[in-house]
Amino acid sequence: MGLGTGLDRPPRLAVDALLDDPGTRIIVCCGAGGVGKTTTAAALGVRAAERGRKVVVLTIDPARRLAQSMGIDSLDNTPRKVTGVDGDGGGELHAMMLDMKRTFDEIVEAHADRERARAILENPFYQSLSAGFAGTQEYMAMEKLGQLRARDDWDLIVVDTPPSRSALDFLDAPKRLGSFLDGKFIRVLMAPAKVGGRAGLKFLNVGMSMMTGTLSKLMGASLLGDVQTFVAAMDTMFGGFRTRADATYRLLQAPGTAFLVVAAPEADALREAAYFVERLAADRMPLAGLVLNRVHGSGADQLSAERALAAAENLEEGGIVDQESGKAGPGDSDAGTPPPVDGITTDEITADQITAGLLRLHAERMQVIAREQRTRDRFTSLHPEVAVAEVAALPGDVHDLAGLRAIGVRLATG
């Protein structure tokens, strides 16, 4: 395929068919930051609900755009019904924003007795881990997704994943947290609880004293004590983390799940999209297609950028000749001349100059369209099998349900 030709169109992503299929239970929107994942997830949720599905949208983006666009004062860790969504056949829309610390707390409370749960929740190391350990947000998103699916209160869950620059952290999180929990560092800290008797004491006196002495210098004795206390309290829960993460991972690979890679028609964003597509294939995750957001178009695309620029130059050159030849324009009399604006009076702005300016704007738009087309064609040449839904750019930001409906129409119809 030649770049920029647009002759070999990729298959069209049938968004409505995907939303209407009762077998579709989970849609995961993934992609780089700033490409419109949150808006896409919300628009899919609104459209699916108004087509009769009972939908919950789980956003993991810390921004509050989703709540604002849905007319909700704030989102939290509890699904909240969105009013103003007119669902056919009992369709409903709920929305929530992941609170990773609260989700972690809920896991502890559900899988530990009251005394142990209190010891864990009050542990300083746990508080740091649950609030900001690398991968905690993504892991807790997996936990929350598993919880939502297990409740079976909704027949469609739409997940807005965190922005990811160079890896699908949402998929990597269970492995990463599992490696942390199964790692040598944790096993060493768990050794005192697992080794008893004199042999254990001897082991502790020789090996552990050296290890803890080194760790105390690196971490501080207080922090090391907090970590050891945390590990001892969490020991019985570690296996549960891995088991639930593996179950959710398998759920993401199941036929009822569909991944949508969201991108903008820009080189960097589509390079990231290509990586996502390849990674999903490697992990055997079901890819539904690519959503290409903020695509520019023109109602006068038969007028090329080159012709528009040439016409603008002709008009501007003609205007200069007219001025030099002394031809009078409209308003040549001094009477009634408006005050100058930015040094130019309105009498000096001729119809030809206005037309030339509009032609130049059109040329710039056509150049943008051509660049986006070439970029999209590069992606398509690498992944011709990936279905694409192109969403035309809106003139302003989406901030209400009407805007989300407009995005939904563009997703479905192009």
Coordinates of C-alpha atoms in Angstrom, one line a residue:
M1 CA 0.0 0.0 0.0
G2 CA 1.3 3.5 -0.8
L3 CA 1.5 5.8 2.1
G4 CA -1.1 8.6 2.1
T5 CA -3.2 7.0 -0.6
G6 CA -6.0 5.7 1.7
L7 CA -7.0 3.3 -1.1
D8 CA -6.8 0.2 1.0
R9 CA -9.0 0.9 3.9
P10 CA -8.7 -1.2 7.1
P11 CA -11.8 -3.2 8.1
R12 CA -14.4 -1.1 9.9
L13 CA -14.8 -1.7 13.6
A14 CA -18.5 -2.5 14.2
V15 CA -18.9 -0.7 17.5
D16 CA -22.7 -1.2 17.9
A17 CA -22.4 -4.9 17.1
L18 CA -19.7 -5.2 19.8
L19 CA -21.9 -3.3 22.4
D20 CA -25.1 -5.2 21.5
D21 CA -23.5 -8.7 21.7
P22 CA -24.6 -10.2 25.1
G23 CA -21.5 -12.3 25.0
T24 CA -19.4 -9.1 25.4
R25 CA -19.0 -8.7 29.1
I26 CA -15.8 -6.6 29.5
I27 CA -14.4 -3.9 27.2
V28 CA -10.9 -2.6 28.1
C29 CA -9.8 0.7 26.7
C30 CA -6.0 0.9 26.7
G31 CA -3.4 3.2 25.1
A32 CA -1.0 6.0 25.8
G33 CA -1.8 9.1 27.8
G34 CA -3.8 12.0 26.4
V35 CA -5.4 10.1 23.5
G36 CA -9.0 10.2 24.9
K37 CA -9.3 6.8 26.6
T38 CA -11.5 8.2 29.4
T39 CA -13.9 9.9 27.0
T40 CA -14.0 6.8 24.8
A41 CA -14.8 4.6 27.8
A42 CA -17.5 6.9 29.0
A43 CA -19.0 7.3 25.5
L44 CA -19.1 3.5 25.0
G45 CA -20.8 3.2 28.4
V46 CA -23.5 5.8 27.6
R47 CA -24.2 4.3 24.1
A48 CA -24.3 0.7 25.5
A49 CA -26.7 1.7 28.3
E50 CA -29.0 3.5 25.9
R51 CA -29.1 0.4 23.7
G52 CA -30.3 -1.7 26.6
R53 CA -27.2 -2.9 28.5
K54 CA -26.6 -2.7 32.2
V55 CA -23.2 -1.0 32.2
V56 CA -20.6 0.0 34.8
V57 CA -17.7 2.2 33.7
L58 CA -14.6 1.8 35.9
T59 CA -12.1 4.6 35.3
I60 CA -8.6 4.5 36.7
D61 CA -7.5 7.9 35.4
P62 CA -7.0 10.2 38.4
A63 CA -8.6 13.1 36.4
R64 CA -12.2 14.0 37.1
R65 CA -13.3 14.4 33.5
L66 CA -15.5 11.3 33.6
A67 CA -17.4 12.4 36.6
Q68 CA -17.9 15.9 35.2
S69 CA -19.1 14.6 31.8
M70 CA -21.6 12.4 33.5
G71 CA -23.0 15.1 35.7
I72 CA -21.8 13.4 38.9
D73 CA -20.2 15.6 41.6
S74 CA -17.6 13.0 42.3
L75 CA -16.8 9.4 41.7
D76 CA -15.4 7.0 44.3
N77 CA -14.8 3.3 44.8
T78 CA -18.5 2.6 44.8
P79 CA -20.5 2.4 41.5
R80 CA -23.0 5.2 41.2
K81 CA -25.9 5.4 38.9
V82 CA -25.8 8.0 36.2
T83 CA -29.1 9.9 35.7
G84 CA -30.2 11.2 32.3
V85 CA -29.3 8.1 30.4
D86 CA -32.4 6.9 28.6
G87 CA -31.9 3.1 28.3
D88 CA -34.1 1.0 26.2
G89 CA -35.2 -2.3 27.6
G90 CA -33.9 -1.6 31.1
G91 CA -30.5 -0.2 30.2
E92 CA -28.6 1.5 33.0
L93 CA -25.3 3.2 33.4
H94 CA -23.2 3.3 36.6
A95 CA -19.7 4.8 37.0
M96 CA -16.9 4.6 39.5
M97 CA -13.3 5.8 40.0
L98 CA -10.8 3.4 41.4
D99 CA -9.5 4.2 44.9
M100 CA -6.5 1.9 45.0
K101 CA -5.9 2.3 48.8
R102 CA -9.6 1.7 49.6
T103 CA -9.6 -1.4 47.3
F104 CA -6.5 -2.7 49.1
D105 CA -8.1 -2.1 52.4
E106 CA -11.2 -4.0 51.3
I107 CA -9.1 -7.0 50.3
V108 CA -7.4 -7.0 53.7
E109 CA -10.7 -6.7 55.5
A110 CA -12.3 -9.5 53.5
H111 CA -9.4 -12.0 53.8
A112 CA -8.1 -11.4 57.4
D113 CA -9.7 -11.7 60.8
R114 CA -10.5 -8.5 62.5
E115 CA -7.4 -8.3 64.7
R116 CA -5.0 -9.1 61.9
A117 CA -6.7 -6.8 59.5
R118 CA -6.4 -3.9 62.0
A119 CA -2.7 -4.7 62.5
I120 CA -2.1 -4.6 58.7
L121 CA -4.2 -1.5 58.1
E122 CA -2.4 0.5 60.8
N123 CA 1.1 -0.7 59.7
P124 CA 3.1 2.2 58.3
F125 CA 4.7 0.1 55.6
Y126 CA 1.3 -1.1 54.4
Q127 CA 0.1 2.4 54.3
S128 CA 2.9 3.4 52.0
L129 CA 2.6 0.3 49.9
S130 CA -1.2 0.7 49.4
A131 CA -0.9 4.4 48.6
G132 CA 1.9 4.4 46.0
F133 CA 3.9 1.2 45.5
A134 CA 4.9 0.8 41.8
G135 CA 2.2 -1.3 40.1
T136 CA -0.3 -1.0 43.0
Q137 CA -2.8 1.0 41.0
E138 CA -2.8 -1.4 38.1
Y139 CA -3.0 -4.4 40.4
M140 CA -5.9 -3.0 42.3
A141 CA -7.6 -2.3 39.1
M142 CA -7.4 -6.0 38.3
E143 CA -8.8 -6.7 41.8
K144 CA -11.7 -4.3 41.3
L145 CA -12.4 -5.7 37.9
G146 CA -12.6 -9.2 39.3
Q147 CA -14.9 -8.0 42.1
L148 CA -17.2 -6.3 39.7
R149 CA -17.4 -9.3 37.4
A150 CA -18.0 -11.7 40.4
R151 CA -20.9 -9.6 41.6
D152 CA -22.7 -10.1 38.2
D153 CA -24.8 -6.9 38.8
W154 CA -23.9 -5.6 35.3
D155 CA -23.8 -7.4 32.0
L156 CA -21.1 -5.0 30.6
I157 CA -18.0 -3.6 32.4
V158 CA -16.1 -0.9 30.5
V159 CA -12.6 -0.3 31.9
D160 CA -10.6 2.9 31.4
T161 CA -7.0 1.8 32.1
P162 CA -4.2 4.1 33.4
P163 CA -2.0 5.8 30.7
S164 CA 1.0 3.6 29.8
R165 CA 4.0 4.8 28.0
S166 CA 6.0 1.7 27.0
A167 CA 4.2 -1.4 28.5
L168 CA 0.8 -2.7 29.3
D169 CA 1.2 -2.1 33.1
F170 CA -2.4 -3.2 33.5
L171 CA -1.4 -6.7 32.3
D172 CA 2.0 -6.7 33.9
A173 CA 0.9 -5.7 37.4
P174 CA -0.1 -9.2 38.7
K175 CA 3.3 -10.6 37.7
R176 CA 5.2 -7.7 39.1
L177 CA 3.4 -7.8 42.4
G178 CA 3.6 -11.5 42.5
S179 CA 7.4 -11.3 41.9
F180 CA 7.6 -8.8 44.8
L181 CA 5.6 -11.1 47.1
D182 CA 7.5 -14.2 46.1
G183 CA 10.9 -12.5 46.0
K184 CA 14.0 -13.2 48.0
F185 CA 13.6 -10.0 50.0
I186 CA 10.2 -11.0 51.2
R187 CA 11.2 -14.6 51.9
V188 CA 14.1 -13.4 54.0
L189 CA 11.8 -11.2 56.0
M190 CA 9.4 -14.1 56.4
A191 CA 12.1 -16.5 57.7
P192 CA 11.8 -15.6 61.4
A193 CA 8.1 -16.6 61.3
K194 CA 8.7 -19.8 59.4
V195 CA 11.8 -21.1 61.2
G196 CA 11.4 -22.3 64.8
G197 CA 13.3 -24.0 67.5
R198 CA 17.0 -23.8 68.4
A199 CA 18.0 -24.4 64.8
G200 CA 15.9 -21.4 63.8
L201 CA 17.4 -19.3 66.5
K202 CA 20.9 -20.3 65.4
F203 CA 20.0 -19.4 61.9
L204 CA 18.7 -16.1 62.9
N205 CA 21.7 -15.3 65.1
V206 CA 24.1 -16.0 62.3
G207 CA 22.6 -15.2 58.9
M208 CA 19.7 -13.0 59.8
S209 CA 21.7 -10.8 62.1
M210 CA 24.0 -10.0 59.3
M211 CA 21.1 -9.4 56.8
T212 CA 19.0 -7.3 59.2
G213 CA 22.0 -5.3 60.2
T214 CA 22.7 -4.4 56.5
L215 CA 19.0 -3.7 55.9
S216 CA 18.7 -1.6 59.0
K217 CA 21.5 0.6 57.7
L218 CA 19.8 0.9 54.3
M219 CA 16.2 1.3 55.4
G220 CA 16.4 2.4 59.0
A221 CA 15.6 0.1 61.9
S222 CA 12.1 1.5 62.3
L223 CA 11.2 0.9 58.6
L224 CA 12.7 -2.6 58.6
G225 CA 10.6 -3.4 61.7
D226 CA 7.4 -2.1 60.0
V227 CA 8.2 -4.3 56.9
Q228 CA 8.8 -7.4 59.0
T229 CA 5.6 -6.8 60.9
F230 CA 3.7 -6.3 57.7
V231 CA 5.1 -9.4 56.1
A232 CA 4.2 -11.5 59.2
A233 CA 0.7 -10.2 59.2
M234 CA 0.2 -10.6 55.4
D235 CA 1.8 -14.1 55.2
T236 CA -1.5 -15.9 54.9
M237 CA -2.8 -13.5 52.3
F238 CA 0.1 -13.6 49.8
G239 CA -1.2 -16.7 48.0
G240 CA -4.7 -15.1 47.6
F241 CA -3.2 -12.1 45.8
R242 CA -1.6 -14.3 43.2
T243 CA -4.6 -16.6 42.9
R244 CA -7.1 -13.7 42.3
A245 CA -4.7 -12.0 39.9
D246 CA -4.3 -15.1 37.9
A247 CA -8.0 -15.6 37.7
T248 CA -8.6 -12.0 36.5
Y249 CA -5.8 -12.4 34.0
R250 CA -7.6 -15.5 32.6
L251 CA -10.8 -13.5 32.6
L252 CA -9.1 -10.9 30.3
Q253 CA -8.1 -13.7 27.9
A254 CA -11.6 -15.1 27.8
P255 CA -13.9 -14.7 24.8
G256 CA -16.3 -12.3 26.6
T257 CA -13.5 -9.7 26.9
A258 CA -12.7 -7.2 24.1
F259 CA -9.7 -4.8 24.1
L260 CA -9.9 -1.5 22.3
V261 CA -6.6 0.3 21.6
V262 CA -7.2 4.0 21.7
A263 CA -4.9 6.4 19.8
A264 CA -4.7 9.8 18.2
P265 CA -3.7 10.1 14.5
E266 CA -0.2 11.1 15.4
A267 CA 3.1 9.3 14.9
D268 CA 4.0 8.8 18.6
A269 CA 0.5 7.7 19.6
L270 CA 0.2 5.2 16.7
R271 CA 3.6 3.8 17.4
E272 CA 2.4 3.1 20.9
A273 CA -0.8 1.6 19.5
A274 CA 1.2 -0.7 17.3
Y275 CA 3.1 -1.9 20.4
F276 CA -0.2 -2.5 22.3
V277 CA -1.5 -4.5 19.4
E278 CA 1.6 -6.7 19.3
R279 CA 1.7 -7.1 23.1
L280 CA -2.0 -8.1 23.2
A281 CA -1.4 -10.7 20.5
A282 CA 1.6 -12.0 22.4
D283 CA -0.5 -12.4 25.6
R284 CA -3.4 -13.9 23.7
M285 CA -5.7 -11.1 24.7
P286 CA -8.8 -10.6 22.4
L287 CA -8.3 -7.4 20.4
A288 CA -11.5 -5.9 19.0
G289 CA -9.9 -3.0 17.2
L290 CA -8.4 0.4 17.2
V291 CA -10.3 3.6 18.0
L292 CA -8.6 6.5 16.2
N293 CA -9.7 9.7 18.0
R294 CA -9.7 13.4 16.9
V295 CA -9.5 12.7 13.2
H296 CA -9.7 15.8 11.1
G297 CA -11.7 16.2 8.0
S298 CA -13.0 18.7 5.5
G299 CA -16.2 19.3 3.6
A300 CA -14.2 20.7 0.7
D301 CA -11.5 18.0 0.3
Q302 CA -11.7 18.2 -3.5
L303 CA -9.7 21.4 -3.2
S304 CA -6.1 20.4 -2.5
A305 CA -3.7 22.3 -0.3
E306 CA -1.6 23.2 -3.3
R307 CA -4.5 24.7 -5.3
A308 CA -5.7 26.6 -2.2
L309 CA -2.3 28.1 -1.6
A310 CA -1.9 29.0 -5.3
A311 CA -5.3 30.7 -5.3
A312 CA -4.5 32.6 -2.1
E313 CA -1.2 33.9 -3.6
N314 CA -3.0 35.0 -6.7
L315 CA -5.6 37.0 -4.7
E316 CA -2.9 38.5 -2.5
E317 CA -0.8 39.5 -5.5
G318 CA -3.8 41.0 -7.2
G319 CA -4.6 43.0 -4.1
I320 CA -1.1 44.5 -4.0
V321 CA -1.4 45.5 -7.7
D322 CA -4.8 47.1 -7.1
Q323 CA -3.4 49.1 -4.2
E324 CA -0.4 50.3 -6.3
S325 CA -2.5 51.2 -9.3
G326 CA -4.5 53.5 -7.1
K327 CA -7.8 51.7 -7.5
A328 CA -10.2 52.7 -4.8
G329 CA -11.6 50.0 -2.6
P330 CA -14.9 50.3 -0.7
G331 CA -15.0 53.0 1.9
D332 CA -12.3 55.1 0.1
S333 CA -13.7 58.3 1.6
D334 CA -12.4 59.4 5.0
A335 CA -16.0 59.9 6.1
G336 CA -17.2 57.2 8.5
T337 CA -13.9 55.3 8.6
P338 CA -14.0 53.0 11.6
P339 CA -11.1 53.2 14.1
P340 CA -8.1 51.0 13.3
V341 CA -7.9 47.5 14.9
D342 CA -4.3 46.3 15.4
G343 CA -3.2 49.0 13.0
I344 CA -5.5 48.0 10.2
T345 CA -8.8 49.6 9.5
T346 CA -11.7 47.4 8.3
D347 CA -11.7 49.4 5.0
E348 CA -8.2 48.0 4.4
I349 CA -9.4 44.4 4.7
T350 CA -10.8 43.5 1.3
A351 CA -12.9 40.6 0.3
D352 CA -9.9 39.2 -1.6
Q353 CA -7.8 39.3 1.6
I354 CA -10.4 37.5 3.6
T355 CA -10.8 34.9 0.9
A356 CA -7.0 34.4 0.7
G357 CA -6.9 33.9 4.5
L358 CA -9.6 31.3 4.4
L359 CA -7.9 29.5 1.5
R360 CA -4.7 29.4 3.6
L361 CA -6.6 28.0 6.6
H362 CA -8.1 25.4 4.3
A363 CA -4.6 24.5 3.0
E364 CA -3.3 24.0 6.5
R365 CA -6.3 21.7 7.3
M366 CA -5.7 19.7 4.2
Q367 CA -2.0 19.3 5.1
V368 CA -3.0 18.1 8.6
I369 CA -5.5 15.6 7.0
A370 CA -2.8 14.3 4.6
R371 CA -0.3 13.9 7.5
E372 CA -2.9 12.0 9.6
Q373 CA -3.7 9.8 6.6
R374 CA 0.0 8.9 6.0
T375 CA 0.4 8.1 9.7
R376 CA -2.7 5.9 9.8
D377 CA -1.6 4.1 6.6
R378 CA 1.7 3.3 8.2
F379 CA -0.1 1.6 11.1
T380 CA -2.5 -0.2 8.7
S381 CA 0.4 -1.5 6.6
L382 CA 1.8 -3.1 9.7
H383 CA -1.5 -4.4 11.0
P384 CA -3.9 -4.7 8.1
E385 CA -6.1 -7.1 10.1
V386 CA -7.0 -4.6 12.9
A387 CA -10.4 -3.1 12.5
V388 CA -10.5 0.7 12.9
A389 CA -13.2 3.2 14.1
E390 CA -12.3 6.8 13.2
V391 CA -13.8 9.5 15.5
A392 CA -14.0 12.9 13.9
A393 CA -12.6 15.7 16.1
L394 CA -15.2 17.8 17.9
P395 CA -14.9 21.6 18.0
G396 CA -14.7 21.7 21.8
D397 CA -14.2 19.5 24.9
V398 CA -16.7 16.9 26.0
H399 CA -18.2 18.0 29.3
D400 CA -21.7 16.5 29.4
L401 CA -23.8 13.5 28.3
A402 CA -24.7 15.2 25.0
G403 CA -21.0 15.3 24.1
L404 CA -20.6 11.7 25.1
R405 CA -23.6 10.8 22.9
A406 CA -22.0 12.7 20.0
I407 CA -18.7 10.7 20.5
G408 CA -20.8 7.5 20.6
V409 CA -22.4 8.3 17.3
R410 CA -19.0 9.0 15.7
L411 CA -17.6 5.7 17.2
A412 CA -20.5 3.8 15.7
T413 CA -20.9 5.5 12.3
G414 CA -17.6 7.2 11.6

